[in-house]
JSON list of N, CA and C in Angstrom, two decimals:
[
{"chain": "A", "resi": 204, "resn": "UNK", "atom": "N", "xyz": [22.66, 1.77, -19.47]},
{"chain": "A", "resi": 204, "resn": "UNK", "atom": "CA", "xyz": [23.09, 2.28, -17.91]},
{"chain": "A", "resi": 204, "resn": "UNK", "atom": "C", "xyz": [21.78, 2.45, -17.21]},
{"chain": "A", "resi": 205, "resn": "UNK", "atom": "N", "xyz": [21.87, 1.86, -15.66]},
{"chain": "A", "resi": 205, "resn": "UNK", "atom": "CA", "xyz": [20.54, 1.78, -14.82]},
{"chain": "A", "resi": 205, "resn": "UNK", "atom": "C", "xyz": [21.14, 2.72, -13.69]},
{"chain": "A", "resi": 206, "resn": "UNK", "atom": "N", "xyz": [20.51, 3.37, -13.36]},
{"chain": "A", "resi": 206, "resn": "UNK", "atom": "CA", "xyz": [20.97, 4.19, -12.15]},
{"chain": "A", "resi": 206, "resn": "UNK", "atom": "C", "xyz": [19.84, 3.97, -10.84]},
{"chain": "A", "resi": 207, "resn": "UNK", "atom": "N", "xyz": [20.40, 3.53, -9.66]},
{"chain": "A", "resi": 207, "resn": "UNK", "atom": "CA", "xyz": [19.54, 3.18, -8.33]},
{"chain": "A", "resi": 207, "resn": "UNK", "atom": "C", "xyz": [19.82, 4.06, -7.25]},
{"chain": "A", "resi": 208, "resn": "UNK", "atom": "N", "xyz": [19.02, 4.44, -6.19]},
{"chain": "A", "resi": 208, "resn": "UNK", "atom": "CA", "xyz": [18.96, 4.86, -5.35]},
{"chain": "A", "resi": 208, "resn": "UNK", "atom": "C", "xyz": [19.16, 3.94, -4.08]},
{"chain": "A", "resi": 209, "resn": "UNK", "atom": "N", "xyz": [19.97, 3.69, -3.08]},
{"chain": "A", "resi": 209, "resn": "UNK", "atom": "CA", "xyz": [20.82, 3.15, -2.56]},
{"chain": "A", "resi": 209, "resn": "UNK", "atom": "C", "xyz": [20.58, 3.84, -1.23]},
{"chain": "A", "resi": 210, "resn": "UNK", "atom": "N", "xyz": [19.75, 3.97, -0.24]},
{"chain": "A", "resi": 210, "resn": "UNK", "atom": "CA", "xyz": [19.81, 4.77, 1.16]},
{"chain": "A", "resi": 210, "resn": "UNK", "atom": "C", "xyz": [20.87, 4.51, 2.11]},
{"chain": "A", "resi": 211, "resn": "UNK", "atom": "N", "xyz": [21.39, 3.17, 2.17]},
{"chain": "A", "resi": 211, "resn": "UNK", "atom": "CA", "xyz": [22.09, 2.63, 3.04]},
{"chain": "A", "resi": 211, "resn": "UNK", "atom": "C", "xyz": [23.51, 2.93, 3.17]},
{"chain": "A", "resi": 212, "resn": "UNK", "atom": "N", "xyz": [23.82, 3.07, 1.44]},
{"chain": "A", "resi": 212, "resn": "UNK", "atom": "CA", "xyz": [25.46, 3.31, 0.84]},
{"chain": "A", "resi": 212, "resn": "UNK", "atom": "C", "xyz": [25.82, 4.86, 1.62]},
{"chain": "A", "resi": 213, "resn": "UNK", "atom": "N", "xyz": [26.55, 4.69, 2.71]},
{"chain": "A", "resi": 213, "resn": "UNK", "atom": "CA", "xyz": [26.86, 5.97, 3.17]},
{"chain": "A", "resi": 213, "resn": "UNK", "atom": "C", "xyz": [28.19, 5.88, 3.06]},
{"chain": "A", "resi": 214, "resn": "UNK", "atom": "N", "xyz": [29.25, 5.11, 2.71]},
{"chain": "A", "resi": 214, "resn": "UNK", "atom": "CA", "xyz": [30.73, 5.08, 2.94]},
{"chain": "A", "resi": 214, "resn": "UNK", "atom": "C", "xyz": [31.14, 4.83, 1.72]},
{"chain": "A", "resi": 215, "resn": "UNK", "atom": "N", "xyz": [32.51, 4.78, 1.66]},
{"chain": "A", "resi": 215, "resn": "UNK", "atom": "CA", "xyz": [33.41, 4.24, 1.01]},
{"chain": "A", "resi": 215, "resn": "UNK", "atom": "C", "xyz": [33.58, 2.90, 0.86]},
{"chain": "A", "resi": 216, "resn": "UNK", "atom": "N", "xyz": [33.26, 2.20, 2.17]},
{"chain": "A", "resi": 216, "resn": "UNK", "atom": "CA", "xyz": [33.04, 0.61, 2.50]},
{"chain": "A", "resi": 216, "resn": "UNK", "atom": "C", "xyz": [31.58, 0.02, 2.18]},
{"chain": "A", "resi": 217, "resn": "UNK", "atom": "N", "xyz": [30.76, 0.92, 2.48]},
{"chain": "A", "resi": 217, "resn": "UNK", "atom": "CA", "xyz": [29.65, 0.71, 1.84]},
{"chain": "A", "resi": 217, "resn": "UNK", "atom": "C", "xyz": [29.76, 0.20, 0.08]},
{"chain": "A", "resi": 218, "resn": "UNK", "atom": "N", "xyz": [30.21, 1.15, -0.74]},
{"chain": "A", "resi": 218, "resn": "UNK", "atom": "CA", "xyz": [30.42, 1.42, -2.04]},
{"chain": "A", "resi": 218, "resn": "UNK", "atom": "C", "xyz": [31.00, 0.09, -2.25]},
{"chain": "A", "resi": 219, "resn": "UNK", "atom": "N", "xyz": [32.40, -0.36, -1.67]},
{"chain": "A", "resi": 219, "resn": "UNK", "atom": "CA", "xyz": [32.98, -1.71, -1.90]},
{"chain": "A", "resi": 219, "resn": "UNK", "atom": "C", "xyz": [32.56, -3.03, -1.97]},
{"chain": "A", "resi": 220, "resn": "UNK", "atom": "N", "xyz": [31.56, -2.97, -0.69]},
{"chain": "A", "resi": 220, "resn": "UNK", "atom": "CA", "xyz": [30.80, -4.03, -0.48]},
{"chain": "A", "resi": 220, "resn": "UNK", "atom": "C", "xyz": [29.95, -4.50, -1.50]},
{"chain": "A", "resi": 221, "resn": "UNK", "atom": "N", "xyz": [29.07, -3.03, -2.03]},
{"chain": "A", "resi": 221, "resn": "UNK", "atom": "CA", "xyz": [28.31, -3.29, -3.13]},
{"chain": "A", "resi": 221, "resn": "UNK", "atom": "C", "xyz": [28.76, -3.49, -4.61]},
{"chain": "A", "resi": 222, "resn": "UNK", "atom": "N", "xyz": [30.05, -2.92, -4.66]},
{"chain": "A", "resi": 222, "resn": "UNK", "atom": "CA", "xyz": [31.26, -3.35, -5.82]},
{"chain": "A", "resi": 222, "resn": "UNK", "atom": "C", "xyz": [31.33, -4.91, -6.21]},
{"chain": "A", "resi": 223, "resn": "UNK", "atom": "N", "xyz": [31.60, -5.37, -4.86]},
{"chain": "A", "resi": 223, "resn": "UNK", "atom": "CA", "xyz": [31.61, -6.84, -4.84]},
{"chain": "A", "resi": 223, "resn": "UNK", "atom": "C", "xyz": [30.69, -7.95, -4.78]},
{"chain": "A", "resi": 224, "resn": "UNK", "atom": "N", "xyz": [29.43, -7.39, -4.78]},
{"chain": "A", "resi": 224, "resn": "UNK", "atom": "CA", "xyz": [28.28, -8.18, -4.82]},
{"chain": "A", "resi": 224, "resn": "UNK", "atom": "C", "xyz": [27.64, -7.92, -6.13]},
{"chain": "A", "resi": 225, "resn": "UNK", "atom": "N", "xyz": [28.14, -6.99, -7.01]},
{"chain": "A", "resi": 225, "resn": "UNK", "atom": "CA", "xyz": [27.84, -6.72, -8.48]},
{"chain": "A", "resi": 225, "resn": "UNK", "atom": "C", "xyz": [28.60, -7.27, -9.38]},
{"chain": "A", "resi": 226, "resn": "UNK", "atom": "N", "xyz": [29.88, -7.22, -9.18]},
{"chain": "A", "resi": 226, "resn": "UNK", "atom": "CA", "xyz": [30.81, -7.60, -10.07]},
{"chain": "A", "resi": 226, "resn": "UNK", "atom": "C", "xyz": [30.80, -8.86, -10.53]},
{"chain": "A", "resi": 227, "resn": "UNK", "atom": "N", "xyz": [30.13, -9.85, -9.54]},
{"chain": "A", "resi": 227, "resn": "UNK", "atom": "CA", "xyz": [30.11, -11.31, -9.76]},
{"chain": "A", "resi": 227, "resn": "UNK", "atom": "C", "xyz": [28.83, -11.22, -10.73]},
{"chain": "A", "resi": 228, "resn": "UNK", "atom": "N", "xyz": [28.18, -10.46, -10.96]},
{"chain": "A", "resi": 228, "resn": "UNK", "atom": "CA", "xyz": [26.96, -10.82, -12.00]},
{"chain": "A", "resi": 228, "resn": "UNK", "atom": "C", "xyz": [27.30, -10.66, -13.38]},
{"chain": "A", "resi": 229, "resn": "UNK", "atom": "N", "xyz": [27.01, -11.97, -14.41]},
{"chain": "A", "resi": 229, "resn": "UNK", "atom": "CA", "xyz": [27.19, -11.82, -15.66]},
{"chain": "A", "resi": 229, "resn": "UNK", "atom": "C", "xyz": [26.63, -10.92, -16.26]},
{"chain": "A", "resi": 230, "resn": "UNK", "atom": "N", "xyz": [27.38, -10.03, -17.41]},
{"chain": "A", "resi": 230, "resn": "UNK", "atom": "CA", "xyz": [26.50, -8.90, -17.80]},
{"chain": "A", "resi": 230, "resn": "UNK", "atom": "C", "xyz": [26.96, -7.51, -17.28]},
{"chain": "A", "resi": 231, "resn": "UNK", "atom": "N", "xyz": [27.43, -7.36, -16.00]},
{"chain": "A", "resi": 231, "resn": "UNK", "atom": "CA", "xyz": [27.89, -6.12, -15.35]},
{"chain": "A", "resi": 231, "resn": "UNK", "atom": "C", "xyz": [29.07, -5.78, -15.75]},
{"chain": "A", "resi": 232, "resn": "UNK", "atom": "N", "xyz": [29.11, -4.62, -16.28]},
{"chain": "A", "resi": 232, "resn": "UNK", "atom": "CA", "xyz": [30.61, -4.36, -17.09]},
{"chain": "A", "resi": 232, "resn": "UNK", "atom": "C", "xyz": [30.86, -3.01, -16.71]},
{"chain": "A", "resi": 233, "resn": "UNK", "atom": "N", "xyz": [30.03, -2.39, -15.42]},
{"chain": "A", "resi": 233, "resn": "UNK", "atom": "CA", "xyz": [31.00, -1.15, -15.12]},
{"chain": "A", "resi": 233, "resn": "UNK", "atom": "C", "xyz": [29.96, -0.96, -13.67]},
{"chain": "A", "resi": 234, "resn": "UNK", "atom": "N", "xyz": [30.66, -0.27, -12.41]},
{"chain": "A", "resi": 234, "resn": "UNK", "atom": "CA", "xyz": [29.88, 0.18, -11.64]},
{"chain": "A", "resi": 234, "resn": "UNK", "atom": "C", "xyz": [30.49, 1.44, -10.91]},
{"chain": "A", "resi": 235, "resn": "UNK", "atom": "N", "xyz": [29.50, 2.63, -10.86]},
{"chain": "A", "resi": 235, "resn": "UNK", "atom": "CA", "xyz": [30.06, 3.62, -10.46]},
{"chain": "A", "resi": 235, "resn": "UNK", "atom": "C", "xyz": [29.20, 3.85, -9.22]},
{"chain": "A", "resi": 236, "resn": "UNK", "atom": "N", "xyz": [29.53, 4.04, -7.98]},
{"chain": "A", "resi": 236, "resn": "UNK", "atom": "CA", "xyz": [29.07, 4.40, -6.79]},
{"chain": "A", "resi": 236, "resn": "UNK", "atom": "C", "xyz": [29.13, 5.94, -6.25]},
{"chain": "A", "resi": 237, "resn": "UNK", "atom": "N", "xyz": [28.32, 6.37, -5.90]},
{"chain": "A", "resi": 237, "resn": "UNK", "atom": "CA", "xyz": [28.26, 7.85, -5.22]},
{"chain": "A", "resi": 237, "resn": "UNK", "atom": "C", "xyz": [27.39, 7.52, -3.66]},
{"chain": "A", "resi": 238, "resn": "UNK", "atom": "N", "xyz": [28.56, 7.77, -2.90]},
{"chain": "A", "resi": 238, "resn": "UNK", "atom": "CA", "xyz": [27.99, 7.18, -1.47]},
{"chain": "A", "resi": 238, "resn": "UNK", "atom": "C", "xyz": [27.36, 8.47, -0.76]},
{"chain": "A", "resi": 239, "resn": "UNK", "atom": "N", "xyz": [28.00, 9.90, -1.39]},
{"chain": "A", "resi": 239, "resn": "UNK", "atom": "CA", "xyz": [27.39, 11.02, -0.69]},
{"chain": "A", "resi": 239, "resn": "UNK", "atom": "C", "xyz": [25.95, 11.07, -1.25]},
{"chain": "A", "resi": 240, "resn": "UNK", "atom": "N", "xyz": [25.68, 10.75, -2.33]},
{"chain": "A", "resi": 240, "resn": "UNK", "atom": "CA", "xyz": [24.51, 11.18, -3.05]},
{"chain": "A", "resi": 240, "resn": "UNK", "atom": "C", "xyz": [23.67, 9.99, -2.70]},
{"chain": "A", "resi": 241, "resn": "UNK", "atom": "N", "xyz": [24.21, 8.75, -2.36]},
{"chain": "A", "resi": 241, "resn": "UNK", "atom": "CA", "xyz": [23.14, 7.59, -2.30]},
{"chain": "A", "resi": 241, "resn": "UNK", "atom": "C", "xyz": [22.93, 6.83, -3.56]},
{"chain": "A", "resi": 242, "resn": "UNK", "atom": "N", "xyz": [23.63, 6.96, -4.75]},
{"chain": "A", "resi": 242, "resn": "UNK", "atom": "CA", "xyz": [23.51, 6.97, -5.78]},
{"chain": "A", "resi": 242, "resn": "UNK", "atom": "C", "xyz": [24.15, 5.88, -6.50]},
{"chain": "A", "resi": 243, "resn": "UNK", "atom": "N", "xyz": [24.03, 4.77, -7.36]},
{"chain": "A", "resi": 243, "resn": "UNK", "atom": "CA", "xyz": [24.62, 3.64, -7.83]},
{"chain": "A", "resi": 243, "resn": "UNK", "atom": "C", "xyz": [24.33, 3.72, -9.73]},
{"chain": "A", "resi": 244, "resn": "UNK", "atom": "N", "xyz": [25.62, 3.72, -10.37]},
{"chain": "A", "resi": 244, "resn": "UNK", "atom": "CA", "xyz": [24.84, 3.37, -11.40]},
{"chain": "A", "resi": 244, "resn": "UNK", "atom": "C", "xyz": [25.68, 1.94, -11.99]},
{"chain": "A", "resi": 245, "resn": "UNK", "atom": "N", "xyz": [24.97, 1.46, -13.04]},
{"chain": "A", "resi": 245, "resn": "UNK", "atom": "CA", "xyz": [25.27, 0.11, -13.41]},
{"chain": "A", "resi": 245, "resn": "UNK", "atom": "C", "xyz": [25.03, -0.12, -14.70]},
{"chain": "A", "resi": 246, "resn": "UNK", "atom": "N", "xyz": [26.45, -0.22, -15.50]},
{"chain": "A", "resi": 246, "resn": "UNK", "atom": "CA", "xyz": [26.46, -0.54, -17.12]},
{"chain": "A", "resi": 246, "resn": "UNK", "atom": "C", "xyz": [26.40, -1.93, -17.18]},
{"chain": "A", "resi": 247, "resn": "UNK", "atom": "N", "xyz": [25.85, -2.15, -18.46]},
{"chain": "A", "resi": 247, "resn": "UNK", "atom": "CA", "xyz": [25.89, -3.60, -18.70]},
{"chain": "A", "resi": 247, "resn": "UNK", "atom": "C", "xyz": [24.79, -4.27, -19.33]},
{"chain": "A", "resi": 248, "resn": "UNK", "atom": "N", "xyz": [24.51, -5.58, -19.19]},
{"chain": "A", "resi": 248, "resn": "UNK", "atom": "CA", "xyz": [23.38, -6.05, -20.16]},
{"chain": "A", "resi": 248, "resn": "UNK", "atom": "C", "xyz": [22.64, -6.98, -19.35]},
{"chain": "A", "resi": 249, "resn": "UNK", "atom": "N", "xyz": [22.21, -6.26, -17.91]},
{"chain": "A", "resi": 249, "resn": "UNK", "atom": "CA", "xyz": [21.62, -7.06, -16.65]},
{"chain": "A", "resi": 249, "resn": "UNK", "atom": "C", "xyz": [20.22, -6.27, -16.44]},
{"chain": "A", "resi": 250, "resn": "UNK", "atom": "N", "xyz": [19.17, -7.02, -15.83]},
{"chain": "A", "resi": 250, "resn": "UNK", "atom": "CA", "xyz": [17.80, -6.53, -15.29]},
{"chain": "A", "resi": 250, "resn": "UNK", "atom": "C", "xyz": [18.22, -5.46, -14.21]},
{"chain": "A", "resi": 251, "resn": "UNK", "atom": "N", "xyz": [17.50, -4.81, -14.01]},
{"chain": "A", "resi": 251, "resn": "UNK", "atom": "CA", "xyz": [17.15, -3.86, -13.12]},
{"chain": "A", "resi": 251, "resn": "UNK", "atom": "C", "xyz": [16.82, -4.90, -11.86]},
{"chain": "A", "resi": 252, "resn": "UNK", "atom": "N", "xyz": [15.96, -5.62, -11.79]},
{"chain": "A", "resi": 252, "resn": "UNK", "atom": "CA", "xyz": [15.80, -6.63, -10.73]},
{"chain": "A", "resi": 252, "resn": "UNK", "atom": "C", "xyz": [16.74, -7.59, -10.39]},
{"chain": "A", "resi": 253, "resn": "UNK", "atom": "N", "xyz": [17.64, -7.83, -11.41]},
{"chain": "A", "resi": 253, "resn": "UNK", "atom": "CA", "xyz": [18.84, -8.73, -10.92]},
{"chain": "A", "resi": 253, "resn": "UNK", "atom": "C", "xyz": [19.62, -7.85, -10.00]},
{"chain": "A", "resi": 254, "resn": "UNK", "atom": "N", "xyz": [19.58, -6.48, -10.19]},
{"chain": "A", "resi": 254, "resn": "UNK", "atom": "CA", "xyz": [20.49, -5.82, -9.54]},
{"chain": "A", "resi": 254, "resn": "UNK", "atom": "C", "xyz": [20.02, -5.26, -8.21]},
{"chain": "A", "resi": 255, "resn": "UNK", "atom": "N", "xyz": [18.91, -5.28, -8.23]},
{"chain": "A", "resi": 255, "resn": "UNK", "atom": "CA", "xyz": [18.11, -4.78, -6.89]},
{"chain": "A", "resi": 255, "resn": "UNK", "atom": "C", "xyz": [18.14, -5.80, -6.05]},
{"chain": "A", "resi": 256, "resn": "UNK", "atom": "N", "xyz": [18.10, -7.37, -6.52]},
{"chain": "A", "resi": 256, "resn": "UNK", "atom": "CA", "xyz": [18.15, -8.49, -5.97]},
{"chain": "A", "resi": 256, "resn": "UNK", "atom": "C", "xyz": [19.60, -8.75, -4.87]},
{"chain": "A", "resi": 257, "resn": "UNK", "atom": "N", "xyz": [20.26, -8.65, -6.15]},
{"chain": "A", "resi": 257, "resn": "UNK", "atom": "CA", "xyz": [21.67, -8.67, -5.52]},
{"chain": "A", "resi": 257, "resn": "UNK", "atom": "C", "xyz": [21.70, -7.66, -4.36]},
{"chain": "A", "resi": 258, "resn": "UNK", "atom": "N", "xyz": [21.31, -6.32, -4.56]},
{"chain": "A", "resi": 258, "resn": "UNK", "atom": "CA", "xyz": [21.85, -5.59, -3.35]},
{"chain": "A", "resi": 258, "resn": "UNK", "atom": "C", "xyz": [20.69, -6.01, -2.07]},
{"chain": "A", "resi": 259, "resn": "UNK", "atom": "N", "xyz": [19.65, -6.32, -2.42]},
{"chain": "A", "resi": 259, "resn": "UNK", "atom": "CA", "xyz": [18.94, -6.70, -1.23]},
{"chain": "A", "resi": 259, "resn": "UNK", "atom": "C", "xyz": [19.67, -8.03, -0.68]},
{"chain": "A", "resi": 260, "resn": "UNK", "atom": "N", "xyz": [20.26, -8.76, -1.11]},
{"chain": "A", "resi": 260, "resn": "UNK", "atom": "CA", "xyz": [20.91, -10.01, -0.61]},
{"chain": "A", "resi": 260, "resn": "UNK", "atom": "C", "xyz": [22.60, -9.36, 0.32]},
{"chain": "A", "resi": 261, "resn": "UNK", "atom": "N", "xyz": [23.01, -8.36, -0.40]},
{"chain": "A", "resi": 261, "resn": "UNK", "atom": "CA", "xyz": [23.92, -7.74, 0.44]},
{"chain": "A", "resi": 261, "resn": "UNK", "atom": "C", "xyz": [23.95, -7.30, 1.12]},
{"chain": "A", "resi": 262, "resn": "UNK", "atom": "N", "xyz": [22.43, -6.77, 1.94]},
{"chain": "A", "resi": 262, "resn": "UNK", "atom": "CA", "xyz": [21.91, -6.23, 2.90]},
{"chain": "A", "resi": 262, "resn": "UNK", "atom": "C", "xyz": [21.54, -4.57, 2.56]},
{"chain": "A", "resi": 263, "resn": "UNK", "atom": "N", "xyz": [21.20, -4.23, 1.26]},
{"chain": "A", "resi": 263, "resn": "UNK", "atom": "CA", "xyz": [21.05, -3.16, 1.21]},
{"chain": "A", "resi": 263, "resn": "UNK", "atom": "C", "xyz": [19.53, -2.67, 0.17]},
{"chain": "A", "resi": 264, "resn": "UNK", "atom": "N", "xyz": [19.01, -2.36, 1.01]},
{"chain": "A", "resi": 264, "resn": "UNK", "atom": "CA", "xyz": [17.67, -1.55, 0.29]},
{"chain": "A", "resi": 264, "resn": "UNK", "atom": "C", "xyz": [17.89, -1.00, -1.11]},
{"chain": "A", "resi": 265, "resn": "UNK", "atom": "N", "xyz": [17.15, -1.11, -1.91]},
{"chain": "A", "resi": 265, "resn": "UNK", "atom": "CA", "xyz": [17.41, -0.10, -3.46]},
{"chain": "A", "resi": 265, "resn": "UNK", "atom": "C", "xyz": [16.48, -0.06, -4.16]},
{"chain": "A", "resi": 266, "resn": "UNK", "atom": "N", "xyz": [16.11, 1.19, -4.90]},
{"chain": "A", "resi": 266, "resn": "UNK", "atom": "CA", "xyz": [15.03, 1.44, -5.80]},
{"chain": "A", "resi": 266, "resn": "UNK", "atom": "C", "xyz": [15.90, 1.96, -7.44]},
{"chain": "A", "resi": 267, "resn": "UNK", "atom": "N", "xyz": [15.22, 1.70, -8.17]},
{"chain": "A", "resi": 267, "resn": "UNK", "atom": "CA", "xyz": [15.58, 2.26, -9.50]},
{"chain": "A", "resi": 267, "resn": "UNK", "atom": "C", "xyz": [15.32, 3.73, -9.45]},
{"chain": "A", "resi": 268, "resn": "UNK", "atom": "N", "xyz": [16.24, 4.56, -9.90]},
{"chain": "A", "resi": 268, "resn": "UNK", "atom": "CA", "xyz": [16.18, 5.88, -9.99]},
{"chain": "A", "resi": 268, "resn": "UNK", "atom": "C", "xyz": [15.36, 6.61, -11.30]},
{"chain": "A", "resi": 269, "resn": "UNK", "atom": "N", "xyz": [14.92, 7.48, -10.92]},
{"chain": "A", "resi": 269, "resn": "UNK", "atom": "CA", "xyz": [14.08, 8.11, -12.57]},
{"chain": "A", "resi": 269, "resn": "UNK", "atom": "C", "xyz": [14.76, 8.82, -12.97]}
]
């Protein structure tokens, strides 16, 4: 499980856009978005860098949460 901070994810529409961008990545098994807290959790066998790049490509800045 990887958790990311996504400052631009402010609403359900943003969360849906992010889900669409990430569901196409092989190895992603679950996506949980928490727009009020700007947090995104991704389960699966995928690297954090790949997720961050997909988020950037979708128009969202992101960083791995500690």
